[in-house]
Amino acid sequence: MKIVARIETWALVAAVGLVACGGSSSTPPAKSSGKKDADEGVIRPVTQAQLPVAHYATGDGNVGFVLDRTREPARIRMDGEKDVIELTKVEQRDPNYRKGFDYLAPDGTKMLFISVGGDIQVFTGRDSFWVNSDKKAEPLGNATVAGQYVAKKTAKQSATEAVAQKSVVTKLSMKPEDSENLAKVGSAIASAPKELFVRLTPEGASSAKWTPNGTHSYSTSSYGESTWDKTKTGYAKYGGRLVGTTIQLGAPNRLHTETMREFPTSPAPGTPGLVWTVDGSLVTFVTLDGGRYVFWLPEGDKPAFEDGAGSPASWPPPLQHSLLSVQDTHDMAKVSAIPAQTAKELDALDDGWWSCINEVWKKADADIKSVERTQASMKDKYGKASGIAAAAEQDAPKKCAPAKKAIEDGLVKVIEARNAERTAIHEKARARLR
């Protein structure tokens, strides 16, 4: 960080040579002494950017300018030029932190960068230089080249804004989490102006993924014990399978939901519905049967949506996706999209698997310890203990299969209850939009 000493007179600054050399560092500015001011002879170091108005120059003195930030917007006059140029201040940041601010001319030309550390960089043509203040300057007058720069919107930004203007959150004043609540979805479909309804284009449909809550989407799997088809029953009918973590003696084990191999998780092109939220370019789309999908708006000039719901005769079949996991129901209960009691019942079934696996481990551990207490050789002990562990790891999934089936049945019960609600919502939508 380039430091200058701020005292009562600029002459003393030059005399004591407290203006630092060019370059950039991370040295923090000195803290105030707490005394009233320089009347008491206190020298307070400041950064280059903390001077409200000053003349700045490059190390070789070939580029110089006066920067005036005594009032907003900032103004600059380059040495040898008559024009006073008004600057537009634009934040520059990495994803997680601010780097500083760019200062742009009215035509968008980048003239300065001021870092969060107080360093100042000037841009001339294709070159850029770090500068230091070298002398006092008077505030500049009104800008002769005035106006705040407004960046032209990209095609994607324009498309995103257009989509956002059709969102349920914007137009119907609903909450983002209401997209998980079928009662709220039914209300939105019943009250939304017809111009709010849209259909997914092939580009939008291919990007969208089944996302029953939050932003955790299900993706089509290319692996698994079996391939999904329409003849499946039970939990597999809806594309799901329960998978445990690695079965290893003594290791904790929970089941989680994965999609079956080749189970499609994107809706069909032409699927009608409502844009619920637009966060940046992340869209939550809710179909006319209460299905919920999330996706990033596609790049390029191809839109994700067509206006209007279209003719009901052209709609794809309802209930394209219904898959839920225990975690889904747990999260949905938090926003009252599913009864809290339903989530508790599924949590209890999930705990049944956990307890069953742990019982197998407990028995195997006891058997291994019994072997260790015998007078057999270490080799025999090791062989028997390894056999007990291997048998337990083989037997655990079989022994606990009923607990796994109970979870699947519980999830199917919730899915089917919601599907009945969704079918009713869909029929009302058809009647309204035909």
CSV table of N, CA, C and O in Angstrom, one decimal, residues 77 85 125 159 316 350 381 389 398 412 424 430:
chain,number,residue,atom,x,y,z
A,77,ARG,N,-9.0,15.3,-14.4
A,77,ARG,CA,-8.4,16.1,-15.5
A,77,ARG,C,-7.0,15.7,-15.8
A,77,ARG,O,-6.1,15.8,-14.9
A,85,ILE,N,-13.5,15.4,-16.6
A,85,ILE,CA,-14.3,14.2,-17.0
A,85,ILE,C,-15.0,13.7,-15.8
A,85,ILE,O,-14.3,13.4,-14.7
A,125,GLY,N,-4.5,4.4,-22.9
A,125,GLY,CA,-4.3,3.5,-24.1
A,125,GLY,C,-4.3,2.1,-23.6
A,125,GLY,O,-5.2,1.6,-22.9
A,159,ALA,N,-32.9,-11.1,-21.3
A,159,ALA,CA,-33.8,-12.3,-21.2
A,159,ALA,C,-34.2,-12.6,-19.8
A,159,ALA,O,-35.3,-12.9,-19.4
A,316,PRO,N,-47.9,-32.1,-22.3
A,316,PRO,CA,-47.4,-33.5,-21.9
A,316,PRO,C,-48.2,-34.0,-20.8
A,316,PRO,O,-48.9,-33.3,-20.0
A,350,ASP,N,-36.3,-44.1,8.9
A,350,ASP,CA,-34.8,-44.0,8.6
A,350,ASP,C,-34.0,-44.4,9.8
A,350,ASP,O,-32.9,-45.1,9.6
A,381,LYS,N,-6.8,-66.3,15.3
A,381,LYS,CA,-7.6,-65.2,15.8
A,381,LYS,C,-7.9,-64.2,14.6
A,381,LYS,O,-9.1,-63.8,14.4
A,389,ALA,N,-16.2,-60.4,10.5
A,389,ALA,CA,-16.4,-59.0,9.9
A,389,ALA,C,-16.9,-59.1,8.5
A,389,ALA,O,-17.9,-58.4,8.1
A,398,LYS,N,-28.9,-57.7,4.0
A,398,LYS,CA,-30.0,-58.6,3.9
A,398,LYS,C,-30.8,-58.6,5.2
A,398,LYS,O,-32.1,-58.6,5.1
A,412,VAL,N,-43.2,-43.8,-0.7
A,412,VAL,CA,-44.2,-44.0,-1.7
A,412,VAL,C,-45.6,-43.5,-1.2
A,412,VAL,O,-46.4,-42.8,-2.0
A,424,ALA,N,-55.4,-33.1,-8.9
A,424,ALA,CA,-56.5,-32.2,-8.7
A,424,ALA,C,-56.1,-30.8,-9.2
A,424,ALA,O,-56.9,-30.1,-9.8
A,430,ARG,N,-56.4,-27.2,-16.3
A,430,ARG,CA,-57.0,-27.5,-17.6
A,430,ARG,C,-58.3,-26.8,-17.8
A,430,ARG,O,-58.6,-26.3,-18.9
